[in-house]
GROMACS .gro file of C-alpha atoms in nm:
model
  425
    1MET     CA    1  -2.685  -0.696  -1.042
    2SER     CA    2  -2.348  -0.647  -1.208
    3VAL     CA    3  -2.048  -0.846  -1.087
    4PHE     CA    4  -1.868  -0.514  -1.058
    5LEU     CA    5  -2.104  -0.368  -0.797
    6ILE     CA    6  -2.146  -0.504  -0.447
    7HIS     CA    7  -2.424  -0.259  -0.363
    8PRO     CA    8  -2.649  -0.150  -0.653
    9GLU     CA    9  -2.788   0.147  -0.462
   10LEU     CA   10  -2.532   0.423  -0.507
   11PRO     CA   11  -2.457   0.677  -0.231
   12PHE     CA   12  -2.496   0.997  -0.434
   13CYS     CA   13  -2.754   1.275  -0.415
   14LYS     CA   14  -3.068   1.223  -0.620
   15GLY     CA   15  -3.015   1.344  -0.975
   16CYS     CA   16  -2.635   1.368  -0.946
   17GLY     CA   17  -2.441   1.282  -1.262
   18HIS     CA   18  -2.213   1.056  -1.061
   19HIS     CA   19  -2.483   0.786  -1.095
   20HIS     CA   20  -2.437   0.789  -1.473
   21VAL     CA   21  -2.057   0.774  -1.442
   22VAL     CA   22  -2.071   0.459  -1.230
   23ARG     CA   23  -2.337   0.288  -1.442
   24SER     CA   24  -2.152   0.368  -1.765
   25THR     CA   25  -1.822   0.252  -1.616
   26VAL     CA   26  -1.975  -0.080  -1.515
   27LYS     CA   27  -2.130  -0.129  -1.857
   28ALA     CA   28  -1.796  -0.050  -2.027
   29LEU     CA   29  -1.611  -0.298  -1.806
   30GLU     CA   30  -1.868  -0.566  -1.887
   31ALA     CA   31  -1.828  -0.491  -2.258
   32ILE     CA   32  -1.450  -0.544  -2.258
   33GLY     CA   33  -1.481  -0.869  -2.063
   34VAL     CA   34  -1.248  -0.814  -1.770
   35LYS     CA   35  -1.295  -0.962  -1.423
   36PRO     CA   36  -1.342  -0.743  -1.115
   37THR     CA   37  -1.008  -0.865  -0.980
   38ASP     CA   38  -0.840  -0.731  -1.295
   39VAL     CA   39  -0.958  -0.375  -1.223
   40ILE     CA   40  -0.802  -0.123  -0.984
   41LEU     CA   41  -1.018   0.180  -0.912
   42VAL     CA   42  -0.833   0.477  -0.760
   43THR     CA   43  -1.059   0.749  -0.622
   44ASP     CA   44  -0.985   1.103  -0.512
   45ILE     CA   45  -1.130   1.307  -0.227
   46GLY     CA   46  -1.480   1.415  -0.318
   47CYS     CA   47  -1.837   1.293  -0.343
   48HIS     CA   48  -1.741   1.045  -0.614
   49GLY     CA   49  -1.492   0.880  -0.375
   50ILE     CA   50  -1.758   0.743  -0.141
   51VAL     CA   51  -1.839   0.483  -0.405
   52ASP     CA   52  -1.531   0.275  -0.314
   53ALA     CA   53  -1.718   0.028  -0.097
   54HIS     CA   54  -1.975  -0.033  -0.370
   55PHE     CA   55  -1.726  -0.172  -0.623
   56ALA     CA   56  -1.618  -0.537  -0.627
   57THR     CA   57  -1.285  -0.434  -0.782
   58HIS     CA   58  -0.964  -0.343  -0.605
   59THR     CA   59  -1.002   0.013  -0.474
   60VAL     CA   60  -0.755   0.274  -0.347
   61HIS     CA   61  -0.867   0.601  -0.189
   62GLY     CA   62  -0.609   0.879  -0.227
   63LEU     CA   63  -0.534   1.226  -0.100
   64HIS     CA   64  -0.702   1.524  -0.264
   65GLY     CA   65  -0.558   1.573  -0.610
   66ARG     CA   66  -0.318   1.279  -0.583
   67SER     CA   67  -0.524   0.993  -0.725
   68VAL     CA   68  -0.361   1.013  -1.069
   69ALA     CA   69  -0.014   0.996  -0.914
   70LEU     CA   70  -0.117   0.691  -0.710
   71ALA     CA   71  -0.272   0.527  -1.014
   72ALA     CA   72   0.037   0.597  -1.224
   73GLY     CA   73   0.254   0.410  -0.976
   74ILE     CA   74   0.014   0.117  -0.983
   75ALA     CA   75  -0.015   0.113  -1.362
   76MET     CA   76   0.362   0.120  -1.414
   77GLY     CA   77   0.417  -0.186  -1.197
   78ILE     CA   78   0.134  -0.427  -1.275
   79PRO     CA   79   0.127  -0.681  -1.559
   80PRO     CA   80  -0.044  -0.589  -1.887
   81GLY     CA   81  -0.410  -0.683  -1.907
   82LYS     CA   82  -0.514  -0.509  -1.586
   83LYS     CA   83  -0.727  -0.196  -1.599
   84VAL     CA   84  -0.647   0.104  -1.380
   85ILE     CA   85  -0.925   0.362  -1.355
   86VAL     CA   86  -0.910   0.698  -1.177
   87TYR     CA   87  -1.216   0.878  -1.049
   88ILE     CA   88  -1.140   1.243  -0.978
   89GLY     CA   89  -1.345   1.563  -0.954
   90ASP     CA   90  -1.278   1.900  -1.109
   91GLY     CA   91  -1.140   2.014  -0.774
   92GLY     CA   92  -0.899   1.721  -0.755
   93ALA     CA   93  -0.807   1.773  -1.121
   94THR     CA   94  -0.727   2.134  -1.038
   95ILE     CA   95  -0.504   2.037  -0.747
   96GLY     CA   96  -0.338   1.751  -0.934
   97LEU     CA   97  -0.325   1.902  -1.282
   98GLN     CA   98   0.050   1.846  -1.316
   99HIS     CA   99   0.007   1.477  -1.229
  100ILE     CA  100  -0.251   1.445  -1.504
  101LEU     CA  101  -0.033   1.619  -1.762
  102GLU     CA  102   0.275   1.413  -1.674
  103ALA     CA  103   0.080   1.086  -1.691
  104ALA     CA  104  -0.043   1.192  -2.036
  105ARG     CA  105   0.305   1.296  -2.148
  106MET     CA  106   0.455   0.964  -2.036
  107ASN     CA  107   0.159   0.770  -2.180
  108ILE     CA  108   0.099   0.569  -1.866
  109ASP     CA  109  -0.162   0.300  -1.918
  110LEU     CA  110  -0.460   0.424  -1.718
  111THR     CA  111  -0.802   0.581  -1.770
  112VAL     CA  112  -0.892   0.902  -1.587
  113VAL     CA  113  -1.259   0.991  -1.549
  114VAL     CA  114  -1.305   1.354  -1.441
  115HIS     CA  115  -1.638   1.427  -1.269
  116ASN     CA  116  -1.658   1.796  -1.368
  117ASN     CA  117  -1.957   1.952  -1.191
  118MET     CA  118  -1.784   2.291  -1.206
  119LEU     CA  119  -1.720   2.326  -0.831
  120TYR     CA  120  -1.592   2.168  -0.511
  121GLY     CA  121  -1.916   1.988  -0.427
  122MET     CA  122  -1.811   1.821  -0.102
  123THR     CA  123  -1.677   2.133   0.073
  124GLY     CA  124  -1.951   2.385   0.011
  125GLY     CA  125  -1.957   2.470  -0.358
  126GLN     CA  126  -1.644   2.678  -0.416
  127PRO     CA  127  -1.515   2.731  -0.774
  128SER     CA  128  -1.234   2.525  -0.923
  129SER     CA  129  -1.006   2.599  -1.217
  130LEU     CA  130  -1.258   2.419  -1.439
  131THR     CA  131  -1.546   2.646  -1.336
  132PRO     CA  132  -1.652   2.847  -1.643
  133ARG     CA  133  -1.673   3.226  -1.644
  134GLY     CA  134  -2.009   3.348  -1.521
  135PHE     CA  135  -2.097   3.030  -1.329
  136ARG     CA  136  -2.222   3.124  -0.983
  137THR     CA  137  -2.086   2.948  -0.678
  138ALA     CA  138  -2.101   2.985  -0.300
  139ILE     CA  139  -1.819   3.240  -0.296
  140THR     CA  140  -1.884   3.399  -0.637
  141PRO     CA  141  -2.258   3.472  -0.623
  142GLN     CA  142  -2.224   3.719  -0.910
  143GLY     CA  143  -2.050   3.462  -1.127
  144THR     CA  144  -1.691   3.349  -1.159
  145SER     CA  145  -1.482   3.615  -1.334
  146LEU     CA  146  -1.200   3.392  -1.459
  147PRO     CA  147  -1.214   3.160  -1.761
  148HIS     CA  148  -1.177   2.787  -1.706
  149HIS     CA  149  -0.893   2.562  -1.817
  150ASP     CA  150  -0.974   2.352  -2.122
  151LEU     CA  151  -0.866   2.027  -1.957
  152CYS     CA  152  -0.917   1.810  -2.264
  153ARG     CA  153  -0.703   2.038  -2.478
  154LEU     CA  154  -0.426   2.052  -2.217
  155VAL     CA  155  -0.419   1.674  -2.182
  156TYR     CA  156  -0.432   1.614  -2.556
  157GLU     CA  157  -0.147   1.858  -2.618
  158ALA     CA  158   0.051   1.684  -2.344
  159GLY     CA  159   0.043   1.370  -2.559
  160ALA     CA  160  -0.259   1.164  -2.453
  161PRO     CA  161  -0.368   0.924  -2.730
  162TYR     CA  162  -0.735   0.938  -2.625
  163VAL     CA  163  -0.931   1.235  -2.482
  164ALA     CA  164  -1.307   1.279  -2.469
  165ARG     CA  165  -1.564   1.516  -2.323
  166VAL     CA  166  -1.924   1.408  -2.272
  167LEU     CA  167  -2.239   1.530  -2.100
  168GLY     CA  168  -2.297   1.334  -1.781
  169VAL     CA  169  -2.646   1.218  -1.872
  170GLY     CA  170  -2.770   0.885  -1.998
  171ASP     CA  171  -2.541   0.609  -2.120
  172PHE     CA  172  -2.191   0.707  -2.235
  173SER     CA  173  -2.040   0.363  -2.176
  174GLU     CA  174  -1.918   0.338  -2.536
  175ILE     CA  175  -1.687   0.635  -2.478
  176LEU     CA  176  -1.557   0.479  -2.158
  177ARG     CA  177  -1.510   0.145  -2.337
  178GLN     CA  178  -1.295   0.314  -2.600
  179ALA     CA  179  -1.094   0.486  -2.329
  180LEU     CA  180  -1.040   0.160  -2.139
  181GLU     CA  181  -0.925  -0.016  -2.455
  182THR     CA  182  -0.677   0.260  -2.541
  183ASP     CA  183  -0.317   0.144  -2.529
  184GLY     CA  184  -0.190   0.405  -2.285
  185PHE     CA  185  -0.333   0.715  -2.122
  186ALA     CA  186  -0.696   0.812  -2.171
  187LEU     CA  187  -0.905   1.086  -2.012
  188VAL     CA  188  -1.280   1.131  -2.022
  189GLU     CA  189  -1.418   1.458  -1.886
  190VAL     CA  190  -1.780   1.416  -1.780
  191LEU     CA  191  -1.972   1.745  -1.751
  192GLU     CA  192  -2.224   1.748  -1.466
  193LEU     CA  193  -2.430   1.987  -1.257
  194CYS     CA  194  -2.415   1.951  -0.878
  195THR     CA  195  -2.775   1.914  -0.763
  196SER     CA  196  -2.694   2.054  -0.419
  197TYR     CA  197  -2.488   2.362  -0.511
  198GLY     CA  198  -2.471   2.407  -0.886
  199LEU     CA  199  -2.848   2.424  -0.936
  200LYS     CA  200  -2.896   2.614  -0.611
  201TRP     CA  201  -2.680   2.903  -0.729
  202ASN     CA  202  -2.774   2.870  -1.098
  203PRO     CA  203  -3.149   2.797  -1.101
  204GLY     CA  204  -3.297   2.689  -1.430
  205LEU     CA  205  -2.955   2.619  -1.584
  206ARG     CA  206  -2.938   2.330  -1.829
  207LEU     CA  207  -2.618   2.130  -1.873
  208LYS     CA  208  -2.612   2.133  -2.254
  209ALA     CA  209  -2.673   2.508  -2.264
  210LEU     CA  210  -2.396   2.564  -2.010
  211ALA     CA  211  -2.151   2.358  -2.216
  212GLU     CA  212  -2.232   2.551  -2.532
  213GLU     CA  213  -2.214   2.892  -2.366
  214ALA     CA  214  -1.888   2.814  -2.186
  215GLY     CA  215  -1.722   2.671  -2.495
  216TYR     CA  216  -1.698   2.319  -2.355
  217ALA     CA  217  -1.666   2.139  -2.689
  218LEU     CA  218  -1.798   1.782  -2.678
  219GLY     CA  219  -1.623   1.507  -2.869
  220VAL     CA  220  -1.335   1.264  -2.892
  221TRP     CA  221  -0.975   1.349  -2.980
  222THR     CA  222  -0.730   1.071  -3.066
  223ARG     CA  223  -0.379   1.024  -3.198
  224PRO     CA  224  -0.154   0.724  -3.259
  225PRO     CA  225  -0.015   0.635  -2.915
  226SER     CA  226   0.349   0.649  -2.819
  227PRO     CA  227   0.498   0.347  -2.639
  228VAL     CA  228   0.331   0.281  -2.305
  229PHE     CA  229   0.550   0.355  -2.005
  230ARG     CA  230   0.556   0.080  -1.745
  231LEU     CA  231   0.807  -0.110  -1.535
  232ARG     CA  232   0.933  -0.449  -1.638
  233VAL     CA  233   0.971  -0.731  -1.389
  234GLY     CA  234   1.316  -0.889  -1.409
  235LYS     CA  235   1.422  -1.249  -1.350
  236GLU     CA  236   1.446  -1.206  -0.973
  237GLY     CA  237   1.145  -0.980  -0.923
  238SER     CA  238   1.333  -0.652  -0.969
  239LEU     CA  239   1.167  -0.365  -1.155
  240ARG     CA  240   1.314  -0.134  -1.412
  241PRO     CA  241   1.160   0.116  -1.656
  242ARG     CA  242   1.089   0.023  -2.013
  243GLY     CA  243   0.966   0.233  -2.301
  244GLU     CA  244   1.141   0.525  -2.462
  245GLY     CA  245   1.324   0.833  -2.343
  246LEU     CA  246   1.545   0.919  -2.050
  247LEU     CA  247   1.374   0.674  -1.814
  248ASP     CA  248   1.454   0.370  -2.028
  249LEU     CA  249   1.758   0.270  -1.823
  250PRO     CA  250   1.978  -0.018  -1.936
  251PRO     CA  251   2.006  -0.307  -1.691
  252VAL     CA  252   2.326  -0.347  -1.490
  253ALA     CA  253   2.510  -0.649  -1.623
  254VAL     CA  254   2.617  -0.899  -1.358
  255ARG     CA  255   2.990  -0.950  -1.407
  256PHE     CA  256   3.111  -1.021  -1.054
  257SER     CA  257   3.002  -1.218  -0.750
  258SER     CA  258   2.952  -1.126  -0.385
  259PRO     CA  259   2.974  -1.349  -0.075
  260LEU     CA  260   2.689  -1.155   0.091
  261GLU     CA  261   2.405  -1.392   0.173
  262GLY     CA  262   2.160  -1.171   0.358
  263ARG     CA  263   2.134  -0.795   0.398
  264TRP     CA  264   2.394  -0.528   0.475
  265THR     CA  265   2.313  -0.166   0.561
  266LEU     CA  266   2.548   0.132   0.551
  267ILE     CA  267   2.526   0.496   0.658
  268LEU     CA  268   2.776   0.722   0.483
  269SER     CA  269   2.789   1.076   0.621
  270GLY     CA  270   3.018   1.367   0.544
  271SER     CA  271   3.008   1.722   0.413
  272ALA     CA  272   2.820   1.864   0.117
  273GLY     CA  273   3.036   1.899  -0.192
  274GLU     CA  274   3.261   1.606  -0.095
  275GLY     CA  275   3.098   1.342  -0.315
  276VAL     CA  276   2.899   1.154  -0.051
  277GLN     CA  277   2.590   1.096  -0.267
  278GLN     CA  278   2.789   1.001  -0.575
  279ALA     CA  279   3.003   0.761  -0.375
  280ALA     CA  280   2.692   0.590  -0.238
  281GLU     CA  281   2.543   0.561  -0.587
  282ILE     CA  282   2.865   0.408  -0.716
  283LEU     CA  283   2.855   0.155  -0.431
  284ALA     CA  284   2.496   0.063  -0.518
  285ARG     CA  285   2.581   0.016  -0.884
  286ALA     CA  286   2.885  -0.194  -0.798
  287ALA     CA  287   2.662  -0.413  -0.580
  288MET     CA  288   2.414  -0.461  -0.865
  289ALA     CA  289   2.702  -0.571  -1.086
  290THR     CA  290   2.754  -0.860  -0.842
  291GLY     CA  291   2.388  -0.965  -0.861
  292LEU     CA  292   2.277  -0.796  -0.539
  293HIS     CA  293   1.974  -0.575  -0.494
  294ALA     CA  294   2.056  -0.222  -0.380
  295THR     CA  295   1.879   0.093  -0.262
  296LYS     CA  296   2.026   0.434  -0.189
  297LYS     CA  297   1.856   0.724  -0.010
  298GLY     CA  298   2.015   1.065   0.038
  299SER     CA  299   1.950   1.344   0.285
  300TYR     CA  300   2.103   1.694   0.310
  301PRO     CA  301   1.995   2.050   0.393
  302VAL     CA  302   1.786   2.252   0.152
  303THR     CA  303   2.097   2.458   0.075
  304VAL     CA  304   2.259   2.142  -0.074
  305GLY     CA  305   2.605   2.296  -0.110
  306VAL     CA  306   2.678   2.350   0.260
  307GLY     CA  307   2.638   2.144   0.575
  308PHE     CA  308   2.603   1.767   0.601
  309SER     CA  309   2.539   1.506   0.334
  310THR     CA  310   2.420   1.161   0.438
  311ALA     CA  311   2.343   0.854   0.230
  312GLU     CA  312   2.175   0.531   0.340
  313VAL     CA  313   2.260   0.222   0.135
  314ILE     CA  314   2.110  -0.126   0.160
  315LEU     CA  315   2.262  -0.425  -0.018
  316SER     CA  316   2.065  -0.748  -0.019
  317ARG     CA  317   2.059  -1.089  -0.179
  318SER     CA  318   1.678  -1.075  -0.198
  319PRO     CA  319   1.452  -0.793  -0.324
  320ILE     CA  320   1.425  -0.491  -0.092
  321SER     CA  321   1.067  -0.394  -0.009
  322TYR     CA  322   1.152  -0.134   0.258
  323HIS     CA  323   1.450   0.100   0.232
  324GLY     CA  324   1.461   0.233   0.589
  325VAL     CA  325   1.774   0.172   0.801
  326HIS     CA  326   1.704   0.152   1.175
  327GLU     CA  327   2.025  -0.006   1.307
  328PRO     CA  328   2.303  -0.001   1.047
  329ASP     CA  329   2.568  -0.267   1.006
  330ALA     CA  330   2.826  -0.001   0.928
  331VAL     CA  331   2.856   0.377   0.961
  332ILE     CA  332   3.123   0.574   0.777
  333ILE     CA  333   3.194   0.930   0.897
  334THR     CA  334   3.429   1.145   0.690
  335SER     CA  335   3.381   1.496   0.833
  336MET     CA  336   3.259   1.693   1.133
  337ASP     CA  337   2.938   1.782   0.946
  338GLY     CA  338   2.869   1.413   0.903
  339LEU     CA  339   2.950   1.334   1.266
  340GLN     CA  340   2.718   1.603   1.399
  341ASN     CA  341   2.438   1.479   1.175
  342GLN     CA  342   2.475   1.114   1.280
  343GLU     CA  343   2.602   1.143   1.638
  344ASP     CA  344   2.269   1.048   1.797
  345ARG     CA  345   2.238   0.738   1.578
  346ILE     CA  346   2.598   0.640   1.656
  347ARG     CA  347   2.536   0.668   2.031
  348ARG     CA  348   2.236   0.435   1.998
  349MET     CA  349   2.432   0.166   1.812
  350ARG     CA  350   2.473  -0.160   2.002
  351ARG     CA  351   2.638  -0.353   1.723
  352GLY     CA  352   2.798  -0.297   1.384
  353VAL     CA  353   3.111  -0.104   1.298
  354LEU     CA  354   3.183   0.269   1.308
  355TRP     CA  355   3.445   0.378   1.057
  356ILE     CA  356   3.553   0.732   1.142
  357ASP     CA  357   3.812   0.970   1.003
  358ALA     CA  358   4.123   1.016   1.217
  359SER     CA  359   4.068   1.395   1.234
  360LEU     CA  360   3.744   1.356   1.429
  361PRO     CA  361   3.660   1.293   1.796
  362VAL     CA  362   3.524   0.944   1.860
  363PRO     CA  363   3.172   0.953   2.009
  364GLU     CA  364   3.038   0.708   2.263
  365THR     CA  365   2.893   0.403   2.092
  366GLY     CA  366   2.831   0.034   2.135
  367ALA     CA  367   2.966  -0.033   1.786
  368GLU     CA  368   3.315  -0.156   1.705
  369ILE     CA  369   3.534   0.144   1.621
  370GLN     CA  370   3.773   0.163   1.326
  371ILE     CA  371   3.975   0.485   1.286
  372ARG     CA  372   4.120   0.560   0.941
  373ASP     CA  373   4.287   0.862   0.783
  374PHE     CA  374   4.049   0.897   0.489
  375ARG     CA  375   4.087   1.271   0.438
  376GLY     CA  376   4.462   1.275   0.495
  377ARG     CA  377   4.529   1.007   0.235
  378VAL     CA  378   4.315   1.127  -0.057
  379GLY     CA  379   4.180   1.472   0.038
  380ALA     CA  380   3.831   1.587   0.126
  381ARG     CA  381   3.686   1.554  -0.226
  382HIS     CA  382   3.748   1.180  -0.251
  383ALA     CA  383   3.731   1.084   0.116
  384ALA     CA  384   3.383   0.928   0.093
  385LEU     CA  385   3.466   0.712  -0.207
  386TYR     CA  386   3.800   0.609  -0.057
  387ALA     CA  387   3.627   0.523   0.271
  388ILE     CA  388   3.387   0.291   0.091
  389TRP     CA  389   3.680   0.130  -0.087
  390THR     CA  390   3.853   0.075   0.247
  391VAL     CA  391   3.548  -0.077   0.414
  392LEU     CA  392   3.478  -0.311   0.122
  393GLN     CA  393   3.841  -0.420   0.114
  394GLU     CA  394   3.850  -0.503   0.482
  395MET     CA  395   3.503  -0.660   0.506
  396GLY     CA  396   3.509  -0.843   0.173
  397ILE     CA  397   3.146  -0.767   0.083
  398LEU     CA  398   3.219  -0.678  -0.281
  399PRO     CA  399   3.518  -0.751  -0.501
  400PRO     CA  400   3.744  -0.446  -0.550
  401ALA     CA  401   3.714  -0.475  -0.927
  402ALA     CA  402   3.337  -0.416  -0.910
  403LEU     CA  403   3.385  -0.081  -0.735
  404ARG     CA  404   3.666   0.027  -0.969
  405GLU     CA  405   3.454  -0.055  -1.273
  406ALA     CA  406   3.152   0.130  -1.128
  407VAL     CA  407   3.374   0.438  -1.085
  408GLN     CA  408   3.499   0.413  -1.442
  409GLU     CA  409   3.140   0.394  -1.571
  410SER     CA  410   3.024   0.689  -1.360
  411PRO     CA  411   3.029   1.065  -1.436
  412LEU     CA  412   3.332   1.082  -1.201
  413ALA     CA  413   3.547   0.870  -1.429
  414ASP     CA  414   3.761   1.161  -1.549
  415ARG     CA  415   3.788   1.326  -1.207
  416VAL     CA  416   3.879   1.042  -0.972
  417PRO     CA  417   4.249   0.948  -0.957
  418MET     CA  418   4.235   0.570  -0.983
  419GLU     CA  419   4.554   0.538  -0.778
  420ILE     CA  420   4.347   0.597  -0.463
  421PHE     CA  421   4.230   0.238  -0.504
  422ALA     CA  422   4.583   0.101  -0.500
  423SER     CA  423   4.601   0.074  -0.123
  424HIS     CA  424   4.405   0.129   0.193
  425GLY     CA  425   4.465   0.166   0.563
   0.00000   0.00000   0.00000
């Protein structure tokens, strides 16, 4: 028995092509010499997904159509040398087509194996977007009228360095080995016939004849790969993108120091259009310039330009694994929209500090209350940024120069009057 399989007897219907996919995958993994603990198998919803418990590798079972997105997140964060494999059906590939194309475009280092039996086999035999014209299914007994997507062509044109289409019979482990050894994204589409529904509605059909009639060209398509997109682990465990393009962000240079030893959480809430989100992002960047870890999460109505705007910021000396804020250390309220959005949270506070604009009513709270004239001093547009400046000045969490420099390096540099940082109160 292979070291990659815990249970050699597979759970699929007799004659199903999924047997050949698993056997060929195992043989390919053995050929490249990896250990089971170096392999992460991500499966989608479908008959293929019940194989999870049979593999001795790491396994992740995802939502329908989302396995490629899950696998992409895994592949971007793990060290090189690991192998991330996705099992997905034609139904899942239909639902998650955009995830597949984006992973190919970014050249994320994973191998996607599409079990294309031309229908949704687990839910009754309905057609998918990969079902060829004329193929009969449970809801198209006269044959599907629409043509199928050419998945391999779409993925190749999206930028994948390795794409293949094979018949799901016999041993195609060599194709899977090539895919697994590709530096970046690879997709192998395996054509199958569902023994429960495909043959029931299309008696006498042969897989090779179907592929030829439907124009499912078999073969391998390759190109020189672009740089692989993954995240790089920094000196203190932080992650940042590396590769090429817009996501290759430069690291924030540490030029200042902060006295913060543990973790500090802030809620900043005001009105849409008054710079709340940008102010919170500037605070996070200023914190990173002092060597702290920082997260920022924004919330606002769908309309974006009206109503409240709230940002949650966490600053921490150690890496942040969870970015939720249950009981904040500080809440800054700069407008009535912000107060109405956060009033329930403020009433539940039993510690921390509430910084609130002088124009607003003070709600009941167990927090310490600090009233400041943020809007009166600098106007509505800069009230959020000025409020952060005030809080940092009075609490001493970050040096003032770090915030000023973060403003100067931000898109707001030409629109923020720097004299607002000359005083506070």
